[in-house]
Each structure stands twice: as structure tokens, then as C-alpha cells.
Amino acid sequence: MNAIERYFGIDGQNTTIKIELLAGLTTFLTMAYIIFVNPNVLADAGMDKGAVFVATCLAAALGCFIMGIYARLPVALAPGMGLNAFFTYGVVLGMGYTWQAALGAVFLSGCIFVLLSLFKIREWIINAIPMSLKQGVVAGIGAFLAFIALQSSGVIVGQDATLVALGDMKTFSPAMAALGFIVITGLAYKKVTGAVTIGILLIAIISLIAGQTQFTGIVSTPPAIAPTLMQLDIAGAFDIGMVSVIFAFLFVDLFDTTGTLLATTSQAKLVDKDGNIPNIGQALLADSTATVAGSLLGTSSTTSYVESVSGIAAGGRTGLMAVTVGVLFLLSMFFAPLAGMIPAYATAGAIFYVAVLMLGVLKDIDWYDLTEAAPVTVVLLFTPLTYSIADGIALGFITFTALKVITGKYSQVSVAVWVLTIILLAKIVFL
């Protein structure tokens, strides 16, 4: 084996360099939307759109490199959706803080992440989660992914009377999303290598031919990052009103990352029989360090991306997949127009296919034990319905502990679960 194969343990994971590179490309295609969405969201907070675009690419690349090279896991990172919305619409526009102070809060939350990771507190928390809840988290994220895919492609639309309804399947976007899902699933059933990537590219090509996607060029010069680089206001983040903001960033990123790492490593079959994640300490340090770096560059919290499971579905099993995603994020600074020609409905079918795979963990749940089944159901339903991985996990923990207590199964609730349940309950009641 060459040095790359030895370092990443490629042969031991029954994969190849080619498969890892293809998996990295697949993952990048399913999460490339963030390099366009994040600047749009943070621009509403008054930040320079071009600078945020570059900061997004750099923060994502750095996070991917740390995760791939240090933790050696097939998990990609980028500024998180939801976290950026809280940054703009909650902290800046809602509470009236400057975006510089909000970046300061992200920086401080990232520093706390690093400390928790170094002292293995986060690792202890994750390893203490019961297996049934871990499986519930995986399934809940799968359901959340499915809902996002259906929404983004127009298969599911908003309706006042029922909140959601079936979209017009005769229109281009939902029809292409459905076609992509069928193609990917069919190819995967036939065990065609790169089925997910083939499906995404096929829909993108059809969209271009049909005139639904405009050819906007290939290469462009990256915008200047100066307007956001090192512009954070750490002193402003020490305002007493910022305590809850810092905690919110910490809380959401902790559980989003926890859920994502559980989902991705489970899908890659990297966890042990107890559901523990390999190199979890390094993985947690990777996302916390990336958050600190991202705040310095000029973007909201960076976190592990559940879209990584699309690359895992394409065969990715090692950190080389994450490194590949990082390289593509760097290149995207120069090829932004090309990356922008992958429409949301081209990746929606792939995301929905991955959701199907993730929901498979439900087969291992003991549905005859209601103290195990009910918390899983809570996570499964509330994660997509609240549009929050963190809220879904919180409600699942509270339900798990409450049911174990009232049924007399106290011994099945670990100290870590007790502590987390109290914190999560306090968060829901007081924040």
C-alpha cells in the first residue's frame, strides 16, 4: 500500500482511493448549497456577502481537513444551517446586537467547545447515551433529511389549513427530485458504484438541457475577505444578555454534532457493538476548532454535516473522503459559478435516498418495551416537525428518563443521562 492508503487505513475499511474521492465529490455536491445560502443569510445581518462566501469556503475546508487528517473519519464540516439563522434573525435582528458581537459569541462558544473536547466531557456525554436513543437520533435525523429534501424540491409545500401538503408533481422541480430518487435507488439496488453521484449529475444535466439551469460560467476570482476577517467583537460578547446566546450556540452545536456523528459513523458501520464512535475525541475537537477559526474568518458556527451520509452511501469510509470535500471547498472559491449550477432538486433525491438508509436502524429497536420505543418515536417525529435536531434529541432524553423513572427502571438511567435530562429540561423551560 502507498502512504495515503496506510495513513487512512483504506484497505482495512474495504474501500479504495478512487471510491473515497468519489464519495468526497458526492458529499460536496449535497452540501455545496451552504456556500450560497450562508452568505445570503448572514448578509441580512449586515455582513459583506462576498467576504462571507470566502469565509464559508475556508471554514468548511479547515474543518474537513482537521476531521479527515486528525480524526480520520468520513465526516465533512461547514457553517451550520440553523445556527446561521439563529445568528442573524435571533441575535442580530431579534436581540439588536451587532454582527461583530454575534461573531464574538460564536468565538467564545467555540472556545468552550475546545475545552469540553480536550477534557473529554463531550466524549463522556456521547458515550453515555443509551443505544436505543442513539438509534432514535439516527432515525430522527433521517426523517429530518427527508423533510428537508421534500421541502427544498417542492414535493411538500406549505398550506395554512394543514401546515403542509403535496406540491404540484407536474412541475419541473418535484418531478426531477422524484426521478433522481428513483434512479439513485435503482442503481444502488443494482450495486452500481457511484449511484448517488450519477443520479445527482444526471438531474443537473437534464436541468441544463431543459433550460431550467442557466450556464453562468466556470471560473471567477474570489471576493475579498477583509470586511469580515478578524472583525469579531469579543468584548461585546461579554454583555450579560449574551450569556444565553453563547449557551444557545454551545447547546445547538453540541447536539447537532453529536447527532450527526452518530448518524454518519453508524451508517458507515464504524461504531462498535455499544454504539461508540472511533476517534470521538479527535472528531469533537475538529468541529470545535473549526468553529473558533470560522468566527475569526467571519462566519457563524461550523459543525459536522449530516449530508456526509450521502458520501458514505457512495462508499466513503475514511478521512480521505473528508479531505476531498475540503479540497473541493477551496476550489469552489474559484469555481463558484460552476458549483452554483447544481440545483437543490438535483440533490433532493440523493438526500431522500440516504434518509431511507438511515431509517433502517429502527429495525433494531425493541418495540415491545415502551420505555425504549416511546423515546425513539419522540425523537423520530419531533426532529423534523420542530425542524431542529437539538430539540428532537432534548425531548427524546426527557421522555426516556421520565418513563424509566415512573416504571421503576432507575438503574437504566446513567449519571450522564440524568445530568443531560436536567439541563435539557431547564433549557426548554427557561430559554
Short mmCIF file of C-alpha atoms in Angstrom, two decimals, residues 53-388:
data_model
loop_
_atom_site.label_atom_id
_atom_site.label_comp_id
_atom_site.label_asym_id
_atom_site.label_seq_id
_atom_site.Cartn_x
_atom_site.Cartn_y
_atom_site.Cartn_z
CA PHE A 53 -18.74 33.49 0.79
CA VAL A 54 -14.95 33.17 1.10
CA ALA A 55 -15.11 32.72 4.90
CA THR A 56 -17.65 29.92 4.42
CA CYS A 57 -15.39 28.06 1.98
CA LEU A 58 -12.29 28.50 4.16
CA ALA A 59 -14.00 27.48 7.41
CA ALA A 60 -15.52 24.42 5.75
CA ALA A 61 -12.18 23.40 4.21
CA LEU A 62 -10.34 23.78 7.51
CA GLY A 63 -12.93 21.75 9.39
CA CYS A 64 -12.85 18.99 6.78
CA PHE A 65 -9.06 18.82 6.85
CA ILE A 66 -8.94 18.54 10.64
CA MET A 67 -11.69 15.91 10.67
CA GLY A 68 -10.13 13.91 7.84
CA ILE A 69 -6.47 14.09 8.80
CA TYR A 70 -6.71 14.19 12.61
CA ALA A 71 -9.88 12.22 13.37
CA ARG A 72 -9.69 10.18 10.13
CA LEU A 73 -13.48 9.98 9.88
CA PRO A 74 -15.65 10.38 6.73
CA VAL A 75 -17.44 13.45 8.08
CA ALA A 76 -17.47 16.85 6.36
CA LEU A 77 -17.92 20.18 8.11
CA ALA A 78 -19.23 23.63 7.14
CA PRO A 79 -21.08 26.56 8.74
CA GLY A 80 -24.31 25.08 10.04
CA MET A 81 -27.80 25.76 8.79
CA GLY A 82 -30.00 26.76 11.70
CA LEU A 83 -27.02 28.17 13.54
CA ASN A 84 -26.63 30.86 10.87
CA ALA A 85 -30.36 31.62 11.06
CA PHE A 86 -30.15 31.99 14.85
CA PHE A 87 -27.09 34.25 14.38
CA THR A 88 -28.91 36.60 12.00
CA TYR A 89 -32.58 36.52 12.91
CA GLY A 90 -32.24 35.73 16.60
CA VAL A 91 -29.15 37.54 17.86
CA VAL A 92 -28.64 40.44 15.42
CA LEU A 93 -32.11 41.31 14.15
CA GLY A 94 -34.05 39.90 17.10
CA MET A 95 -31.92 40.97 20.10
CA GLY A 96 -30.29 44.01 18.49
CA TYR A 97 -26.63 43.03 18.85
CA THR A 98 -24.09 43.88 16.16
CA TRP A 99 -22.90 41.09 13.89
CA GLN A 100 -19.41 41.69 15.28
CA ALA A 101 -20.65 40.93 18.81
CA ALA A 102 -22.51 37.88 17.50
CA LEU A 103 -19.24 36.61 15.99
CA GLY A 104 -17.67 37.19 19.40
CA ALA A 105 -20.32 34.95 20.94
CA VAL A 106 -19.56 32.27 18.34
CA PHE A 107 -15.86 32.57 19.20
CA LEU A 108 -16.49 32.16 22.94
CA SER A 109 -18.83 29.19 22.41
CA GLY A 110 -16.14 27.63 20.21
CA CYS A 111 -13.53 28.09 22.93
CA ILE A 112 -15.83 26.36 25.42
CA PHE A 113 -16.25 23.55 22.83
CA VAL A 114 -12.50 23.13 22.69
CA LEU A 115 -12.20 22.89 26.48
CA LEU A 116 -15.04 20.37 26.72
CA SER A 117 -13.40 18.33 23.97
CA LEU A 118 -9.92 18.42 25.49
CA PHE A 119 -11.23 17.29 28.89
CA LYS A 120 -13.35 14.62 27.17
CA ILE A 121 -16.57 15.85 28.72
CA ARG A 122 -18.33 15.80 25.35
CA GLU A 123 -16.92 12.34 24.66
CA TRP A 124 -18.25 11.14 28.01
CA ILE A 125 -21.67 12.60 27.23
CA ILE A 126 -21.92 10.90 23.84
CA ASN A 127 -20.64 7.51 25.01
CA ALA A 128 -23.13 7.54 27.91
CA ILE A 129 -26.17 7.86 25.63
CA PRO A 130 -28.25 4.63 25.65
CA MET A 131 -28.14 2.58 22.45
CA SER A 132 -31.87 2.98 21.79
CA LEU A 133 -31.57 6.77 21.94
CA LYS A 134 -28.56 6.67 19.64
CA GLN A 135 -30.61 4.70 17.13
CA GLY A 136 -33.51 7.10 17.61
CA VAL A 137 -31.23 10.03 16.85
CA VAL A 138 -30.04 8.39 13.64
CA ALA A 139 -33.62 7.73 12.55
CA GLY A 140 -34.74 11.21 13.59
CA ILE A 141 -32.04 12.83 11.50
CA GLY A 142 -33.05 10.57 8.63
CA ALA A 143 -36.62 11.81 8.90
CA PHE A 144 -35.35 15.39 9.13
CA LEU A 145 -33.26 14.92 5.99
CA ALA A 146 -36.26 13.50 4.16
CA PHE A 147 -38.38 16.50 5.16
CA ILE A 148 -35.67 18.95 4.05
CA ALA A 149 -35.35 17.18 0.68
CA LEU A 150 -39.11 17.19 0.12
CA GLN A 151 -39.35 20.87 1.04
CA SER A 152 -36.39 22.09 -0.99
CA SER A 153 -37.66 20.36 -4.14
CA GLY A 154 -41.29 21.44 -3.81
CA VAL A 155 -42.63 17.93 -3.27
CA ILE A 156 -44.01 19.18 0.05
CA VAL A 157 -45.31 22.76 0.25
CA GLY A 158 -46.80 24.95 2.95
CA GLN A 159 -50.55 25.21 3.44
CA ASP A 160 -52.43 27.27 6.02
CA ALA A 161 -55.09 24.69 6.87
CA THR A 162 -52.82 21.64 7.32
CA LEU A 163 -49.35 23.28 7.54
CA VAL A 164 -48.04 21.02 4.75
CA ALA A 165 -49.45 19.49 1.58
CA LEU A 166 -48.30 17.69 -1.56
CA GLY A 167 -46.85 20.05 -4.15
CA ASP A 168 -47.63 20.08 -7.85
CA MET A 169 -45.79 17.00 -9.05
CA LYS A 170 -46.27 18.06 -12.68
CA THR A 171 -43.82 20.93 -12.24
CA PHE A 172 -40.12 20.52 -13.03
CA SER A 173 -38.52 20.65 -9.57
CA PRO A 174 -40.55 17.97 -7.74
CA ALA A 175 -40.63 15.77 -10.85
CA MET A 176 -36.83 15.88 -11.14
CA ALA A 177 -36.40 15.21 -7.43
CA ALA A 178 -38.61 12.13 -7.74
CA LEU A 179 -36.74 10.96 -10.84
CA GLY A 180 -33.41 11.41 -9.07
CA PHE A 181 -34.59 9.35 -6.11
CA ILE A 182 -35.82 6.53 -8.36
CA VAL A 183 -32.61 6.50 -10.42
CA ILE A 184 -30.33 6.54 -7.37
CA THR A 185 -32.29 3.88 -5.51
CA GLY A 186 -32.47 1.65 -8.59
CA LEU A 187 -28.75 1.97 -9.30
CA ALA A 188 -27.91 1.37 -5.63
CA TYR A 189 -30.05 -1.79 -5.62
CA LYS A 190 -28.04 -2.98 -8.61
CA LYS A 191 -24.89 -2.11 -6.62
CA VAL A 192 -23.66 0.39 -9.23
CA THR A 193 -20.62 2.22 -7.87
CA GLY A 194 -21.24 5.94 -7.51
CA ALA A 195 -25.02 5.59 -7.83
CA VAL A 196 -25.66 8.73 -5.78
CA THR A 197 -23.23 10.86 -7.78
CA ILE A 198 -24.60 9.56 -11.08
CA GLY A 199 -28.14 10.46 -10.03
CA ILE A 200 -27.20 14.00 -8.99
CA LEU A 201 -25.23 14.71 -12.16
CA LEU A 202 -27.95 13.21 -14.38
CA ILE A 203 -30.60 15.55 -12.97
CA ALA A 204 -28.22 18.52 -13.19
CA ILE A 205 -27.57 17.77 -16.89
CA ILE A 206 -31.29 17.40 -17.62
CA SER A 207 -31.91 20.72 -15.88
CA LEU A 208 -29.25 22.41 -18.01
CA ILE A 209 -30.63 20.95 -21.26
CA ALA A 210 -34.20 21.90 -20.32
CA GLY A 211 -33.15 25.47 -19.71
CA GLN A 212 -34.07 25.31 -16.02
CA THR A 213 -30.46 25.98 -15.06
CA GLN A 214 -28.51 28.74 -16.74
CA PHE A 215 -24.87 28.31 -17.68
CA THR A 216 -23.15 31.07 -15.70
CA GLY A 217 -19.53 30.40 -16.49
CA ILE A 218 -16.84 28.35 -14.85
CA VAL A 219 -14.17 30.46 -13.17
CA SER A 220 -14.37 33.62 -11.08
CA THR A 221 -11.96 35.49 -8.82
CA PRO A 222 -12.70 35.03 -5.10
CA PRO A 223 -14.08 38.16 -3.39
CA ALA A 224 -12.03 39.90 -0.66
CA ILE A 225 -12.41 38.53 2.87
CA ALA A 226 -11.18 41.73 4.58
CA PRO A 227 -14.67 43.05 5.52
CA THR A 228 -15.22 40.11 7.94
CA LEU A 229 -11.70 38.86 8.73
CA MET A 230 -10.90 39.36 12.45
CA GLN A 231 -13.86 41.73 12.81
CA LEU A 232 -15.40 39.92 15.80
CA ASP A 233 -16.18 41.91 18.96
CA ILE A 234 -15.23 39.66 21.87
CA ALA A 235 -15.74 42.40 24.47
CA GLY A 236 -19.30 42.97 23.20
CA ALA A 237 -19.97 39.26 23.61
CA PHE A 238 -19.34 39.55 27.38
CA ASP A 239 -22.56 41.53 27.78
CA ILE A 240 -24.79 39.86 30.37
CA GLY A 241 -27.52 39.39 27.78
CA MET A 242 -25.09 37.35 25.68
CA VAL A 243 -24.82 34.55 28.23
CA SER A 244 -27.94 32.85 26.91
CA VAL A 245 -26.74 33.40 23.33
CA ILE A 246 -23.39 31.74 23.98
CA PHE A 247 -25.15 28.86 25.72
CA ALA A 248 -27.56 28.52 22.79
CA PHE A 249 -24.70 28.32 20.28
CA LEU A 250 -22.97 25.80 22.56
CA PHE A 251 -26.09 23.73 23.11
CA VAL A 252 -27.25 23.54 19.48
CA ASP A 253 -23.79 22.79 18.10
CA LEU A 254 -23.14 20.15 20.77
CA PHE A 255 -26.25 18.16 19.98
CA ASP A 256 -26.28 18.79 16.25
CA THR A 257 -22.71 17.49 16.12
CA THR A 258 -23.50 14.60 18.44
CA GLY A 259 -26.46 13.55 16.33
CA THR A 260 -24.54 13.95 13.10
CA LEU A 261 -21.54 11.94 14.28
CA LEU A 262 -23.83 9.17 15.48
CA ALA A 263 -25.72 9.13 12.19
CA THR A 264 -22.70 9.21 9.89
CA THR A 265 -20.49 6.72 11.72
CA SER A 266 -23.42 4.34 12.22
CA GLN A 267 -24.19 4.48 8.51
CA ALA A 268 -20.52 3.78 7.74
CA LYS A 269 -20.60 0.85 10.20
CA LEU A 270 -17.68 2.34 12.12
CA VAL A 271 -19.29 2.22 15.58
CA ASP A 272 -18.69 -0.70 17.94
CA LYS A 273 -21.39 -3.01 19.32
CA ASP A 274 -22.26 -0.47 22.02
CA GLY A 275 -22.64 2.34 19.51
CA ASN A 276 -19.40 4.11 20.50
CA ILE A 277 -17.69 6.22 17.84
CA PRO A 278 -14.00 5.70 16.97
CA ASN A 279 -11.71 8.71 17.48
CA ILE A 280 -14.63 10.60 19.02
CA GLY A 281 -12.31 12.93 20.96
CA GLN A 282 -10.49 14.00 17.81
CA ALA A 283 -13.78 14.40 15.94
CA LEU A 284 -15.22 16.67 18.62
CA LEU A 285 -12.03 18.73 18.70
CA ALA A 286 -12.23 19.10 14.93
CA ASP A 287 -15.65 20.74 14.91
CA SER A 288 -14.93 22.95 17.95
CA THR A 289 -11.65 24.18 16.46
CA ALA A 290 -13.36 24.89 13.15
CA THR A 291 -15.99 26.99 14.96
CA VAL A 292 -13.28 29.14 16.55
CA ALA A 293 -11.49 29.56 13.22
CA GLY A 294 -14.75 30.32 11.41
CA SER A 295 -15.58 33.14 13.82
CA LEU A 296 -12.17 34.68 13.12
CA LEU A 297 -12.73 34.41 9.38
CA GLY A 298 -16.24 35.84 9.56
CA THR A 299 -18.93 33.17 9.66
CA SER A 300 -21.30 31.56 12.14
CA SER A 301 -20.65 28.24 13.90
CA THR A 302 -19.06 25.47 11.86
CA THR A 303 -20.38 21.98 12.50
CA SER A 304 -20.37 18.40 11.21
CA TYR A 305 -22.76 17.90 8.30
CA VAL A 306 -25.29 15.10 8.19
CA GLU A 307 -25.08 15.28 4.38
CA SER A 308 -21.85 13.32 4.84
CA VAL A 309 -24.02 10.20 4.82
CA SER A 310 -24.54 10.69 1.07
CA GLY A 311 -20.81 10.17 0.58
CA ILE A 312 -20.89 7.21 2.93
CA ALA A 313 -23.70 5.76 0.82
CA ALA A 314 -21.38 6.17 -2.16
CA GLY A 315 -18.74 4.07 -0.37
CA GLY A 316 -16.75 6.56 1.72
CA ARG A 317 -15.33 5.06 4.90
CA THR A 318 -12.18 7.05 5.81
CA GLY A 319 -10.90 10.53 6.49
CA LEU A 320 -9.77 10.80 2.86
CA MET A 321 -13.40 11.48 1.97
CA ALA A 322 -13.46 14.50 4.31
CA VAL A 323 -10.14 15.76 2.97
CA THR A 324 -11.54 15.54 -0.56
CA VAL A 325 -14.53 17.66 0.47
CA GLY A 326 -12.14 20.20 2.00
CA VAL A 327 -10.17 20.49 -1.24
CA LEU A 328 -13.40 20.98 -3.20
CA PHE A 329 -14.47 23.76 -0.83
CA LEU A 330 -11.17 25.52 -1.51
CA LEU A 331 -11.56 25.07 -5.26
CA SER A 332 -15.15 26.31 -5.08
CA MET A 333 -13.84 29.78 -4.25
CA PHE A 334 -12.59 29.91 -7.84
CA PHE A 335 -15.35 27.85 -9.46
CA ALA A 336 -18.34 29.35 -7.72
CA PRO A 337 -20.45 29.69 -10.91
CA LEU A 338 -19.96 26.01 -11.77
CA ALA A 339 -20.86 24.81 -8.27
CA GLY A 340 -23.92 27.01 -8.38
CA MET A 341 -25.34 25.13 -11.34
CA ILE A 342 -26.26 22.12 -9.17
CA PRO A 343 -29.91 22.90 -8.30
CA ALA A 344 -31.49 21.88 -4.97
CA TYR A 345 -33.77 19.35 -6.63
CA ALA A 346 -30.74 17.59 -8.11
CA THR A 347 -29.54 16.72 -4.61
CA ALA A 348 -33.01 16.25 -3.06
CA GLY A 349 -33.40 12.74 -4.48
CA ALA A 350 -29.99 11.78 -3.09
CA ILE A 351 -30.82 13.14 0.35
CA PHE A 352 -34.16 11.31 0.41
CA TYR A 353 -32.41 8.07 -0.61
CA VAL A 354 -29.97 8.50 2.28
CA ALA A 355 -32.90 9.10 4.62
CA VAL A 356 -34.29 5.69 3.64
CA LEU A 357 -31.00 4.07 4.60
CA MET A 358 -30.86 5.87 7.95
CA LEU A 359 -34.38 4.86 8.91
CA GLY A 360 -33.22 1.24 8.69
CA VAL A 361 -31.87 1.43 12.26
CA LEU A 362 -35.47 1.29 13.50
CA LYS A 363 -35.46 -2.46 12.91
CA ASP A 364 -33.18 -2.88 15.94
CA ILE A 365 -35.48 -1.07 18.37
CA ASP A 366 -37.30 -3.20 20.96
CA TRP A 367 -40.81 -2.04 20.07
CA TYR A 368 -42.33 -4.24 22.77
CA ASP A 369 -40.58 -2.25 25.51
CA LEU A 370 -42.47 1.06 25.57
CA THR A 371 -39.80 2.70 27.73
CA GLU A 372 -37.43 2.21 24.78
CA ALA A 373 -39.87 2.62 21.88
CA ALA A 374 -41.63 5.79 23.04
CA PRO A 375 -38.46 7.96 23.37
CA VAL A 376 -37.32 6.77 19.94
CA THR A 377 -40.70 7.74 18.47
CA VAL A 378 -40.46 11.17 20.10
CA VAL A 379 -37.04 11.80 18.54
CA LEU A 380 -38.18 10.40 15.20
CA LEU A 381 -41.22 12.68 14.93
CA PHE A 382 -40.15 15.82 16.76
CA THR A 383 -36.81 16.24 14.95
CA PRO A 384 -38.41 17.01 11.57
CA LEU A 385 -41.58 18.60 12.99
CA THR A 386 -39.64 21.11 15.12
CA TYR A 387 -37.08 21.49 12.32
CA SER A 388 -34.37 21.01 14.93
#
